[in-house]
PDB file of C-alpha atoms in Angstrom:
ATOM      1  CA  UNK L  28     -10.740  20.858  14.249  1.00  0.00           C
ATOM      2  CA  UNK L  29     -11.588  23.369  16.952  1.00  0.00           C
ATOM      3  CA  UNK L  30     -15.213  22.187  17.021  1.00  0.00           C
ATOM      4  CA  UNK L  31     -14.069  18.575  17.340  1.00  0.00           C
ATOM      5  CA  UNK L  32     -11.787  19.486  20.246  1.00  0.00           C
ATOM      6  CA  UNK L  33     -14.575  21.404  22.010  1.00  0.00           C
ATOM      7  CA  UNK L  34     -17.075  18.586  21.409  1.00  0.00           C
ATOM      8  CA  UNK L  35     -14.636  16.000  22.750  1.00  0.00           C
ATOM      9  CA  UNK L  36     -13.948  18.142  25.805  1.00  0.00           C
ATOM     10  CA  UNK L  37     -17.696  18.553  26.434  1.00  0.00           C
ATOM     11  CA  UNK L  38     -18.345  14.806  26.129  1.00  0.00           C
ATOM     12  CA  UNK L  39     -15.445  13.920  28.446  1.00  0.00           C
ATOM     13  CA  UNK L  40     -16.570  16.532  30.994  1.00  0.00           C
ATOM     14  CA  UNK L  41     -20.158  15.247  30.908  1.00  0.00           C
ATOM     15  CA  UNK L  42     -19.024  11.631  31.276  1.00  0.00           C
ATOM     16  CA  UNK L  43     -16.798  12.560  34.220  1.00  0.00           C
ATOM     17  CA  UNK L  44     -19.650  14.475  35.883  1.00  0.00           C
ATOM     18  CA  UNK L  45     -22.068  11.564  35.496  1.00  0.00           C
ATOM     19  CA  UNK L  46     -19.512   9.073  36.829  1.00  0.00           C
ATOM     20  CA  UNK L  47     -18.664  11.383  39.743  1.00  0.00           C
ATOM     21  CA  UNK L  48     -22.366  11.708  40.644  1.00  0.00           C
ATOM     22  CA  UNK L  49     -23.105   7.995  40.979  1.00  0.00           C
ATOM     23  CA  UNK L  50     -23.846   6.998  44.601  1.00  0.00           C
ATOM     24  CA  UNK L  51     -23.555   3.775  46.592  1.00  0.00           C
ATOM     25  CA  UNK L  52     -26.634   1.882  47.764  1.00  0.00           C
ATOM     26  CA  UNK L  53     -27.889   0.836  51.211  1.00  0.00           C
ATOM     27  CA  UNK L  54     -26.472   3.770  53.149  1.00  0.00           C
ATOM     28  CA  UNK L  55     -28.693   2.993  56.134  1.00  0.00           C
ATOM     29  CA  UNK L  56     -26.923  -0.347  56.557  1.00  0.00           C
ATOM     30  CA  UNK L  57     -23.395   1.060  56.544  1.00  0.00           C
ATOM     31  CA  UNK L  58     -21.172   1.954  59.527  1.00  0.00           C
ATOM     32  CA  UNK L  59     -18.629   4.783  59.497  1.00  0.00           C
ATOM     33  CA  UNK L  60     -16.078   5.653  62.202  1.00  0.00           C
ATOM     34  CA  UNK L  61     -14.973   9.296  62.390  1.00  0.00           C
ATOM     35  CA  UNK L  62     -12.204  10.581  64.673  1.00  0.00           C
ATOM     36  CA  UNK L  63     -11.872  14.055  66.158  1.00  0.00           C
ATOM     37  CA  UNK L  64     -15.581  14.820  66.496  1.00  0.00           C
ATOM     38  CA  UNK L  65     -15.399  17.232  69.451  1.00  0.00           C
ATOM     39  CA  UNK L  66     -15.522  20.199  67.057  1.00  0.00           C
ATOM     40  CA  UNK L  67     -14.665  21.366  63.556  1.00  0.00           C
ATOM     41  CA  UNK L  68     -14.722  19.086  60.525  1.00  0.00           C
ATOM     42  CA  UNK L  69     -15.334  15.881  62.475  1.00  0.00           C
ATOM     43  CA  UNK L  70     -18.265  17.283  64.421  1.00  0.00           C
ATOM     44  CA  UNK L  71     -20.010  18.626  61.325  1.00  0.00           C
ATOM     45  CA  UNK L  72     -19.336  15.436  59.350  1.00  0.00           C
ATOM     46  CA  UNK L  73     -20.825  13.309  62.137  1.00  0.00           C
ATOM     47  CA  UNK L  74     -24.018  15.381  61.949  1.00  0.00           C
ATOM     48  CA  UNK L  75     -24.127  15.156  58.138  1.00  0.00           C
ATOM     49  CA  UNK L  76     -23.622  11.393  58.021  1.00  0.00           C
ATOM     50  CA  UNK L  77     -26.205  10.872  60.767  1.00  0.00           C
ATOM     51  CA  UNK L  78     -28.748  12.885  58.791  1.00  0.00           C
ATOM     52  CA  UNK L  79     -27.942  10.840  55.675  1.00  0.00           C
ATOM     53  CA  UNK L  80     -28.809   7.636  57.536  1.00  0.00           C
ATOM     54  CA  UNK L  81     -25.345   6.181  58.208  1.00  0.00           C
ATOM     55  CA  UNK L  82     -24.593   4.421  61.476  1.00  0.00           C
ATOM     56  CA  UNK L  83     -21.880   6.719  62.824  1.00  0.00           C
ATOM     57  CA  UNK L  84     -19.256   5.866  65.423  1.00  0.00           C
ATOM     58  CA  UNK L  85     -18.054   9.343  66.384  1.00  0.00           C
ATOM     59  CA  UNK L  86     -14.938   9.424  68.532  1.00  0.00           C
ATOM     60  CA  UNK L  87     -14.171  12.386  70.776  1.00  0.00           C
ATOM     61  CA  UNK L  88     -11.274  13.294  73.015  1.00  0.00           C
ATOM     62  CA  UNK L  89     -13.532  14.679  75.777  1.00  0.00           C
ATOM     63  CA  UNK L  90     -16.642  13.579  77.658  1.00  0.00           C
ATOM     64  CA  UNK L  91     -18.280  16.897  76.795  1.00  0.00           C
ATOM     65  CA  UNK L  92     -17.780  16.243  73.093  1.00  0.00           C
ATOM     66  CA  UNK L  93     -19.495  12.862  73.420  1.00  0.00           C
ATOM     67  CA  UNK L  94     -22.405  14.230  75.425  1.00  0.00           C
ATOM     68  CA  UNK L  95     -23.008  17.128  73.051  1.00  0.00           C
ATOM     69  CA  UNK L  96     -23.051  14.846  70.022  1.00  0.00           C
ATOM     70  CA  UNK L  97     -25.435  12.383  71.657  1.00  0.00           C
ATOM     71  CA  UNK L  98     -27.815  15.227  72.519  1.00  0.00           C
ATOM     72  CA  UNK L  99     -27.808  16.622  68.972  1.00  0.00           C
ATOM     73  CA  UNK L 100     -28.040  13.461  66.857  1.00  0.00           C
ATOM     74  CA  UNK L 101     -30.206  10.385  66.347  1.00  0.00           C
ATOM     75  CA  UNK L 102     -30.003   6.947  67.915  1.00  0.00           C
ATOM     76  CA  UNK L 103     -27.866   5.780  64.991  1.00  0.00           C
ATOM     77  CA  UNK L 104     -24.859   7.785  66.193  1.00  0.00           C
ATOM     78  CA  UNK L 105     -22.681   6.327  68.923  1.00  0.00           C
ATOM     79  CA  UNK L 106     -20.185   8.712  70.539  1.00  0.00           C
ATOM     80  CA  UNK L 107     -17.135   7.128  72.202  1.00  0.00           C
ATOM     81  CA  UNK L 108     -13.976   8.422  73.849  1.00  0.00           C
ATOM     82  CA  UNK L 109     -10.753   7.928  71.913  1.00  0.00           C
ATOM     83  CA  UNK L 110      -7.229   9.229  72.330  1.00  0.00           C
ATOM     84  CA  UNK L 111      -5.385   8.295  69.137  1.00  0.00           C
ATOM     85  CA  UNK L 112      -2.007   8.707  70.861  1.00  0.00           C
ATOM     86  CA  UNK L 113      -2.825   5.908  73.325  1.00  0.00           C
ATOM     87  CA  UNK L 114      -2.700   2.322  72.022  1.00  0.00           C
ATOM     88  CA  UNK L 115      -4.891   1.036  74.856  1.00  0.00           C
ATOM     89  CA  UNK L 116      -7.508   3.683  74.039  1.00  0.00           C
ATOM     90  CA  UNK L 117      -7.432   2.633  70.381  1.00  0.00           C
ATOM     91  CA  UNK L 118      -7.867  -1.011  71.386  1.00  0.00           C
ATOM     92  CA  UNK L 119     -10.799  -0.155  73.655  1.00  0.00           C
ATOM     93  CA  UNK L 120     -12.513   1.366  70.609  1.00  0.00           C
ATOM     94  CA  UNK L 121     -11.472  -1.154  67.967  1.00  0.00           C
ATOM     95  CA  UNK L 122     -12.325  -4.329  69.898  1.00  0.00           C
ATOM     96  CA  UNK L 123     -16.038  -3.500  70.510  1.00  0.00           C
ATOM     97  CA  UNK L 124     -16.372  -2.265  66.913  1.00  0.00           C
ATOM     98  CA  UNK L 125     -14.804  -5.487  65.629  1.00  0.00           C
ATOM     99  CA  UNK L 126     -17.140  -7.611  67.739  1.00  0.00           C
ATOM    100  CA  UNK L 127     -20.204  -5.660  66.572  1.00  0.00           C
ATOM    101  CA  UNK L 128     -19.272  -5.559  62.872  1.00  0.00           C
ATOM    102  CA  UNK L 129     -17.562  -8.924  62.540  1.00  0.00           C
ATOM    103  CA  UNK L 130     -19.986 -10.011  59.785  1.00  0.00           C
ATOM    104  CA  UNK L 131     -20.846  -6.789  57.945  1.00  0.00           C
ATOM    105  CA  UNK L 132     -17.492  -5.030  58.221  1.00  0.00           C
ATOM    106  CA  UNK L 133     -16.801  -1.297  58.476  1.00  0.00           C
ATOM    107  CA  UNK L 134     -17.752   0.805  55.462  1.00  0.00           C
ATOM    108  CA  UNK L 135     -15.804   3.947  56.281  1.00  0.00           C
ATOM    109  CA  UNK L 136     -12.952   5.254  58.430  1.00  0.00           C
ATOM    110  CA  UNK L 137     -12.399   9.021  58.477  1.00  0.00           C
ATOM    111  CA  UNK L 138      -9.088   9.916  60.117  1.00  0.00           C
ATOM    112  CA  UNK L 139      -9.846  13.524  61.014  1.00  0.00           C
ATOM    113  CA  UNK L 140      -8.287  13.949  64.472  1.00  0.00           C
ATOM    114  CA  UNK L 141      -5.330  16.302  64.422  1.00  0.00           C
ATOM    115  CA  UNK L 142      -3.438  19.160  66.019  1.00  0.00           C
ATOM    116  CA  UNK L 143      -1.356  22.028  64.648  1.00  0.00           C
ATOM    117  CA  UNK L 144       0.668  23.531  67.495  1.00  0.00           C
ATOM    118  CA  UNK L 145       3.482  24.116  68.002  1.00  0.00           C
ATOM    119  CA  UNK L 146       3.911  26.067  64.759  1.00  0.00           C
ATOM    120  CA  UNK L 147       7.029  28.141  64.144  1.00  0.00           C
ATOM    121  CA  UNK L 148      10.634  27.986  62.937  1.00  0.00           C
ATOM    122  CA  UNK L 149      11.996  24.467  63.293  1.00  0.00           C
ATOM    123  CA  UNK L 150      15.051  25.661  65.272  1.00  0.00           C
ATOM    124  CA  UNK L 151      12.698  26.904  67.984  1.00  0.00           C
ATOM    125  CA  UNK L 152      11.342  23.385  68.546  1.00  0.00           C
ATOM    126  CA  UNK L 153      12.357  20.610  70.893  1.00  0.00           C
ATOM    127  CA  UNK L 154      12.051  16.980  69.819  1.00  0.00           C
ATOM    128  CA  UNK L 155       9.028  16.644  72.088  1.00  0.00           C
ATOM    129  CA  UNK L 156       7.272  19.356  70.072  1.00  0.00           C
ATOM    130  CA  UNK L 157       7.617  17.257  66.924  1.00  0.00           C
ATOM    131  CA  UNK L 158       6.538  14.064  68.710  1.00  0.00           C
ATOM    132  CA  UNK L 159       3.387  15.694  70.133  1.00  0.00           C
ATOM    133  CA  UNK L 160       2.126  16.493  66.637  1.00  0.00           C
ATOM    134  CA  UNK L 161       3.324  13.335  64.898  1.00  0.00           C
ATOM    135  CA  UNK L 162       1.740  11.123  67.563  1.00  0.00           C
ATOM    136  CA  UNK L 163      -1.693  12.563  66.745  1.00  0.00           C
ATOM    137  CA  UNK L 164      -1.516  13.440  63.054  1.00  0.00           C
ATOM    138  CA  UNK L 165       0.513  10.463  61.840  1.00  0.00           C
ATOM    139  CA  UNK L 166       1.209   7.593  64.223  1.00  0.00           C
ATOM    140  CA  UNK L 167      -2.287   7.572  65.715  1.00  0.00           C
ATOM    141  CA  UNK L 168      -3.784   7.665  62.222  1.00  0.00           C
ATOM    142  CA  UNK L 169      -1.618   4.771  61.052  1.00  0.00           C
ATOM    143  CA  UNK L 170      -2.251   2.612  64.116  1.00  0.00           C
ATOM    144  CA  UNK L 171      -6.023   3.049  64.022  1.00  0.00           C
ATOM    145  CA  UNK L 172      -6.108   2.379  60.283  1.00  0.00           C
ATOM    146  CA  UNK L 173      -4.048  -0.802  60.516  1.00  0.00           C
ATOM    147  CA  UNK L 174      -6.216  -2.180  63.317  1.00  0.00           C
ATOM    148  CA  UNK L 175      -9.425  -1.514  61.376  1.00  0.00           C
ATOM    149  CA  UNK L 176      -8.218  -2.742  57.981  1.00  0.00           C
ATOM    150  CA  UNK L 177      -9.658  -6.295  58.418  1.00  0.00           C
ATOM    151  CA  UNK L 178     -13.137  -4.786  58.889  1.00  0.00           C
ATOM    152  CA  UNK L 179     -12.658  -2.360  56.003  1.00  0.00           C
ATOM    153  CA  UNK L 180     -11.529  -5.173  53.694  1.00  0.00           C
ATOM    154  CA  UNK L 181     -14.572  -7.223  54.651  1.00  0.00           C
ATOM    155  CA  UNK L 182     -16.911  -4.388  53.636  1.00  0.00           C
ATOM    156  CA  UNK L 183     -14.763  -3.295  50.663  1.00  0.00           C
ATOM    157  CA  UNK L 184     -15.038   0.094  52.294  1.00  0.00           C
ATOM    158  CA  UNK L 185     -13.366   3.493  52.345  1.00  0.00           C
ATOM    159  CA  UNK L 186     -10.492   5.173  54.179  1.00  0.00           C
ATOM    160  CA  UNK L 187     -10.595   8.977  54.202  1.00  0.00           C
ATOM    161  CA  UNK L 188      -7.466  10.664  55.557  1.00  0.00           C
ATOM    162  CA  UNK L 189      -7.452  14.378  56.311  1.00  0.00           C
ATOM    163  CA  UNK L 190      -4.223  15.937  55.151  1.00  0.00           C
ATOM    164  CA  UNK L 191      -3.834  19.626  54.282  1.00  0.00           C
ATOM    165  CA  UNK L 192      -2.711  21.868  51.478  1.00  0.00           C
ATOM    166  CA  UNK L 193       0.408  22.131  53.654  1.00  0.00           C
ATOM    167  CA  UNK L 194       0.946  18.464  52.866  1.00  0.00           C
ATOM    168  CA  UNK L 195       1.821  19.729  49.381  1.00  0.00           C
ATOM    169  CA  UNK L 196       3.439  23.099  50.135  1.00  0.00           C
ATOM    170  CA  UNK L 197       5.303  23.933  53.351  1.00  0.00           C
ATOM    171  CA  UNK L 198       4.308  27.333  54.737  1.00  0.00           C
ATOM    172  CA  UNK L 199       5.688  27.022  58.265  1.00  0.00           C
ATOM    173  CA  UNK L 200       8.141  25.048  60.360  1.00  0.00           C
ATOM    174  CA  UNK L 201       7.416  22.548  63.086  1.00  0.00           C
ATOM    175  CA  UNK L 202       5.768  19.149  62.969  1.00  0.00           C
ATOM    176  CA  UNK L 203       2.464  20.023  61.277  1.00  0.00           C
ATOM    177  CA  UNK L 204       3.680  20.102  57.667  1.00  0.00           C
ATOM    178  CA  UNK L 205       5.977  17.137  58.346  1.00  0.00           C
ATOM    179  CA  UNK L 206       3.005  15.094  59.558  1.00  0.00           C
ATOM    180  CA  UNK L 207       0.772  16.066  56.635  1.00  0.00           C
ATOM    181  CA  UNK L 208       3.403  15.193  54.026  1.00  0.00           C
ATOM    182  CA  UNK L 209       3.742  11.821  55.741  1.00  0.00           C
ATOM    183  CA  UNK L 210      -0.054  11.335  55.703  1.00  0.00           C
ATOM    184  CA  UNK L 211       0.008  11.956  51.948  1.00  0.00           C
ATOM    185  CA  UNK L 212       2.698   9.305  51.497  1.00  0.00           C
ATOM    186  CA  UNK L 213       1.003   6.744  53.752  1.00  0.00           C
ATOM    187  CA  UNK L 214      -2.336   7.296  52.011  1.00  0.00           C
ATOM    188  CA  UNK L 215      -0.837   6.848  48.537  1.00  0.00           C
ATOM    189  CA  UNK L 216       0.865   3.592  49.483  1.00  0.00           C
ATOM    190  CA  UNK L 217      -2.242   2.315  51.291  1.00  0.00           C
ATOM    191  CA  UNK L 218      -4.462   3.146  48.302  1.00  0.00           C
ATOM    192  CA  UNK L 219      -2.295   1.031  46.019  1.00  0.00           C
ATOM    193  CA  UNK L 220      -2.018  -1.809  48.549  1.00  0.00           C
ATOM    194  CA  UNK L 221      -5.776  -1.922  49.136  1.00  0.00           C
ATOM    195  CA  UNK L 222      -6.804  -1.782  45.480  1.00  0.00           C
ATOM    196  CA  UNK L 223      -6.606  -5.584  45.369  1.00  0.00           C
ATOM    197  CA  UNK L 224      -9.234  -5.794  48.146  1.00  0.00           C
ATOM    198  CA  UNK L 225     -11.635  -3.187  46.774  1.00  0.00           C
ATOM    199  CA  UNK L 226     -10.897  -0.713  49.589  1.00  0.00           C
ATOM    200  CA  UNK L 227     -10.667   2.864  48.295  1.00  0.00           C
ATOM    201  CA  UNK L 228      -8.467   5.486  49.978  1.00  0.00           C
ATOM    202  CA  UNK L 229      -9.060   9.227  49.600  1.00  0.00           C
ATOM    203  CA  UNK L 230      -7.058  12.217  50.804  1.00  0.00           C
ATOM    204  CA  UNK L 231      -8.711  15.490  51.852  1.00  0.00           C
ATOM    205  CA  UNK L 232      -6.510  18.562  51.325  1.00  0.00           C
ATOM    206  CA  UNK L 233      -8.241  21.624  52.818  1.00  0.00           C
ATOM    207  CA  UNK L 234      -6.999  25.166  52.450  1.00  0.00           C
ATOM    208  CA  UNK L 235      -7.333  27.541  55.397  1.00  0.00           C
ATOM    209  CA  UNK L 236     -10.585  27.162  57.371  1.00  0.00           C
ATOM    210  CA  UNK L 237     -11.487  28.397  60.827  1.00  0.00           C
ATOM    211  CA  UNK L 238     -11.431  25.443  63.260  1.00  0.00           C
ATOM    212  CA  UNK L 239      -9.845  24.647  66.623  1.00  0.00           C
ATOM    213  CA  UNK L 240      -6.665  23.712  64.717  1.00  0.00           C
ATOM    214  CA  UNK L 241      -6.354  27.301  63.426  1.00  0.00           C
ATOM    215  CA  UNK L 242      -7.263  28.995  66.726  1.00  0.00           C
ATOM    216  CA  UNK L 243      -5.070  32.099  66.509  1.00  0.00           C
ATOM    217  CA  UNK L 244      -4.964  32.664  70.272  1.00  0.00           C
ATOM    218  CA  UNK L 245      -3.587  29.190  70.940  1.00  0.00           C
ATOM    219  CA  UNK L 246      -1.097  29.397  68.067  1.00  0.00           C
ATOM    220  CA  UNK L 247       0.139  32.843  69.121  1.00  0.00           C
ATOM    221  CA  UNK L 248       0.466  31.849  72.790  1.00  0.00           C
ATOM    222  CA  UNK L 249       2.438  28.732  71.862  1.00  0.00           C
ATOM    223  CA  UNK L 250       4.656  30.751  69.532  1.00  0.00           C
ATOM    224  CA  UNK L 251       5.497  33.030  72.466  1.00  0.00           C
ATOM    225  CA  UNK L 252       6.255  29.933  74.561  1.00  0.00           C
ATOM    226  CA  UNK L 253       8.734  28.744  71.953  1.00  0.00           C
ATOM    227  CA  UNK L 254      10.351  32.193  71.808  1.00  0.00           C
ATOM    228  CA  UNK L 255      10.627  32.531  75.579  1.00  0.00           C
ATOM    229  CA  UNK L 256      12.412  29.187  75.982  1.00  0.00           C
ATOM    230  CA  UNK L 257      15.089  30.018  73.391  1.00  0.00           C
ATOM    231  CA  UNK L 258      18.632  30.700  74.520  1.00  0.00           C
ATOM    232  CA  UNK L 259      19.492  34.396  74.416  1.00  0.00           C
ATOM    233  CA  UNK L 260      22.126  33.790  71.720  1.00  0.00           C
ATOM    234  CA  UNK L 261      19.560  32.169  69.434  1.00  0.00           C
ATOM    235  CA  UNK L 262      17.077  35.000  70.037  1.00  0.00           C
ATOM    236  CA  UNK L 263      19.688  37.532  68.953  1.00  0.00           C
ATOM    237  CA  UNK L 264      20.250  35.738  65.650  1.00  0.00           C
ATOM    238  CA  UNK L 265      16.543  36.060  64.823  1.00  0.00           C
ATOM    239  CA  UNK L 266      15.606  39.360  66.457  1.00  0.00           C
ATOM    240  CA  UNK L 267      12.224  40.752  67.549  1.00  0.00           C
ATOM    241  CA  UNK L 268      11.301  41.612  63.953  1.00  0.00           C
ATOM    242  CA  UNK L 269      11.358  37.950  63.007  1.00  0.00           C
ATOM    243  CA  UNK L 270       9.040  37.125  65.904  1.00  0.00           C
ATOM    244  CA  UNK L 271       6.661  39.897  64.839  1.00  0.00           C
ATOM    245  CA  UNK L 272       6.536  38.488  61.307  1.00  0.00           C
ATOM    246  CA  UNK L 273       5.629  35.057  62.716  1.00  0.00           C
ATOM    247  CA  UNK L 274       2.881  36.607  64.835  1.00  0.00           C
ATOM    248  CA  UNK L 275       1.609  38.466  61.757  1.00  0.00           C
ATOM    249  CA  UNK L 276       1.231  35.111  59.983  1.00  0.00           C
ATOM    250  CA  UNK L 277      -0.863  33.894  62.931  1.00  0.00           C
ATOM    251  CA  UNK L 278      -3.135  36.935  62.587  1.00  0.00           C
ATOM    252  CA  UNK L 279      -3.649  36.127  58.904  1.00  0.00           C
ATOM    253  CA  UNK L 280      -4.789  32.624  59.845  1.00  0.00           C
ATOM    254  CA  UNK L 281      -7.496  34.299  61.923  1.00  0.00           C
ATOM    255  CA  UNK L 282      -8.975  35.590  58.638  1.00  0.00           C
ATOM    256  CA  UNK L 283      -9.688  32.083  57.369  1.00  0.00           C
ATOM    257  CA  UNK L 284     -13.141  31.026  56.192  1.00  0.00           C
ATOM    258  CA  UNK L 285     -15.940  29.935  58.503  1.00  0.00           C
ATOM    259  CA  UNK L 286     -17.819  27.693  56.038  1.00  0.00           C
ATOM    260  CA  UNK L 287     -16.202  24.378  56.867  1.00  0.00           C
ATOM    261  CA  UNK L 288     -18.966  22.483  55.019  1.00  0.00           C
ATOM    262  CA  UNK L 289     -16.801  22.803  51.884  1.00  0.00           C
ATOM    263  CA  UNK L 290     -14.479  20.278  53.545  1.00  0.00           C
ATOM    264  CA  UNK L 291     -17.114  17.951  55.006  1.00  0.00           C
ATOM    265  CA  UNK L 292     -18.915  17.719  51.651  1.00  0.00           C
ATOM    266  CA  UNK L 293     -15.665  16.365  50.201  1.00  0.00           C
ATOM    267  CA  UNK L 294     -15.489  13.800  53.006  1.00  0.00           C
ATOM    268  CA  UNK L 295     -19.118  12.841  52.432  1.00  0.00           C
ATOM    269  CA  UNK L 296     -18.542  12.399  48.706  1.00  0.00           C
ATOM    270  CA  UNK L 297     -15.579  10.106  49.400  1.00  0.00           C
ATOM    271  CA  UNK L 298     -17.886   7.914  51.498  1.00  0.00           C
ATOM    272  CA  UNK L 299     -21.002   7.972  49.313  1.00  0.00           C
ATOM    273  CA  UNK L 300     -19.708   8.145  45.721  1.00  0.00           C
ATOM    274  CA  UNK L 301     -19.481   4.910  43.775  1.00  0.00           C
ATOM    275  CA  UNK L 302     -16.213   6.184  42.344  1.00  0.00           C
ATOM    276  CA  UNK L 303     -14.532   8.361  45.002  1.00  0.00           C
ATOM    277  CA  UNK L 304     -11.630  10.572  44.016  1.00  0.00           C
ATOM    278  CA  UNK L 305      -8.103   9.908  45.216  1.00  0.00           C
ATOM    279  CA  UNK L 306      -7.711  13.552  46.303  1.00  0.00           C
ATOM    280  CA  UNK L 307     -10.134  16.302  47.263  1.00  0.00           C
ATOM    281  CA  UNK L 308      -8.995  19.913  47.443  1.00  0.00           C
ATOM    282  CA  UNK L 309     -11.306  22.130  49.524  1.00  0.00           C
ATOM    283  CA  UNK L 310     -11.183  25.916  49.373  1.00  0.00           C
ATOM    284  CA  UNK L 311     -10.524  28.283  46.486  1.00  0.00           C
ATOM    285  CA  UNK L 312      -7.175  29.291  48.010  1.00  0.00           C
ATOM    286  CA  UNK L 313      -5.967  25.681  47.885  1.00  0.00           C
ATOM    287  CA  UNK L 314      -7.181  25.093  44.325  1.00  0.00           C
ATOM    288  CA  UNK L 315      -6.071  28.352  42.751  1.00  0.00           C
ATOM    289  CA  UNK L 316      -3.047  29.436  44.808  1.00  0.00           C
ATOM    290  CA  UNK L 317      -1.355  26.880  47.043  1.00  0.00           C
ATOM    291  CA  UNK L 318      -1.462  23.828  44.757  1.00  0.00           C
ATOM    292  CA  UNK L 319      -0.324  25.728  41.645  1.00  0.00           C
ATOM    293  CA  UNK L 320       2.562  27.211  43.656  1.00  0.00           C
ATOM    294  CA  UNK L 321       3.531  23.709  44.810  1.00  0.00           C
ATOM    295  CA  UNK L 322       4.125  22.667  41.179  1.00  0.00           C
ATOM    296  CA  UNK L 323       6.555  25.518  40.521  1.00  0.00           C
ATOM    297  CA  UNK L 324      10.343  25.072  40.712  1.00  0.00           C
ATOM    298  CA  UNK L 325      11.504  25.368  44.312  1.00  0.00           C
ATOM    299  CA  UNK L 326      13.277  28.695  43.867  1.00  0.00           C
ATOM    300  CA  UNK L 327      10.099  30.263  42.442  1.00  0.00           C
ATOM    301  CA  UNK L 328       7.863  28.808  45.153  1.00  0.00           C
ATOM    302  CA  UNK L 329      10.281  30.020  47.835  1.00  0.00           C
ATOM    303  CA  UNK L 330      10.302  33.527  46.388  1.00  0.00           C
ATOM    304  CA  UNK L 331       6.498  33.734  46.207  1.00  0.00           C
ATOM    305  CA  UNK L 332       5.873  32.359  49.694  1.00  0.00           C
ATOM    306  CA  UNK L 333       8.611  34.450  51.309  1.00  0.00           C
ATOM    307  CA  UNK L 334       8.221  37.759  49.511  1.00  0.00           C
ATOM    308  CA  UNK L 335       4.811  37.940  47.889  1.00  0.00           C
ATOM    309  CA  UNK L 336       1.523  39.250  49.238  1.00  0.00           C
ATOM    310  CA  UNK L 337      -0.209  36.186  47.777  1.00  0.00           C
ATOM    311  CA  UNK L 338      -0.272  34.311  51.127  1.00  0.00           C
ATOM    312  CA  UNK L 339      -2.032  37.290  52.701  1.00  0.00           C
ATOM    313  CA  UNK L 340      -4.506  37.607  49.841  1.00  0.00           C
ATOM    314  CA  UNK L 341      -5.253  33.888  49.929  1.00  0.00           C
ATOM    315  CA  UNK L 342      -6.399  34.045  53.536  1.00  0.00           C
ATOM    316  CA  UNK L 343      -8.926  36.838  53.045  1.00  0.00           C
ATOM    317  CA  UNK L 344     -12.421  35.522  53.640  1.00  0.00           C
ATOM    318  CA  UNK L 345     -13.721  35.681  50.081  1.00  0.00           C
ATOM    319  CA  UNK L 346     -16.562  33.467  48.947  1.00  0.00           C
ATOM    320  CA  UNK L 347     -15.284  30.115  47.698  1.00  0.00           C
ATOM    321  CA  UNK L 348     -15.376  29.568  43.968  1.00  0.00           C
TER     322      UNK L 348
END
């Protein structure tokens, strides 16, 4: 019986591996639009897809980001300015893309653009602090996706939305986790809606990696801004010790891993695999610590996150498994 179980497990594992390894054809004829390519995941993915032979439409928030990408990549990559919080900016990107790809359609959309600050206790926030994050991480993502869906349906293409492990387990207050949980929900509903049209939707859930989003100096400075604008009565209820603990969490983020290719390889697989996965978890900390904790009863997860040294251990820059 044990041998039969082991043999069955081996056959299933081999079949899954073979299925997971199958790739799509005609990559050099496919167009992919990637947002947030100034730096980090988006920048590296744009380089990877360009080297693979894709026609890449890389959107950046700054002129410098566009110029740097153009200088470092082939003629197949087109860098354009895009502010996902501005509907007119989205239209100025979508309309030319629609005119160019009206017959072939768009193979891939990678919604990577995002921001993290302000991060901190929710009571320290103003409504504008929540809106600033949600406008980028959620509403901009939804608007761009909806406007490109006709092209994606025509190509029976892919939507790849970058969420976070904090879209499964809340580790801090503010709008970041709120936005990522919403991205998870939107992506799940879109995946089921688009199944009828052959469009596949994947979610990327990275652990902690060193990018502009996890820039400890920016996070710490913004945390101080939130603290300084609090009413004196509210400050007294928290105390300086609470602020120091928040700043300590920011310092731990600074110990995150530099090898962001673990994330971009997941994105690339979602675009090139014949059978992309619904979810990709990048980083050993996400796979072995954060996601398992998220499945625990709430009181156990709260105790571990609040009292345990596991969050600190998880952010040490060990080699990924």
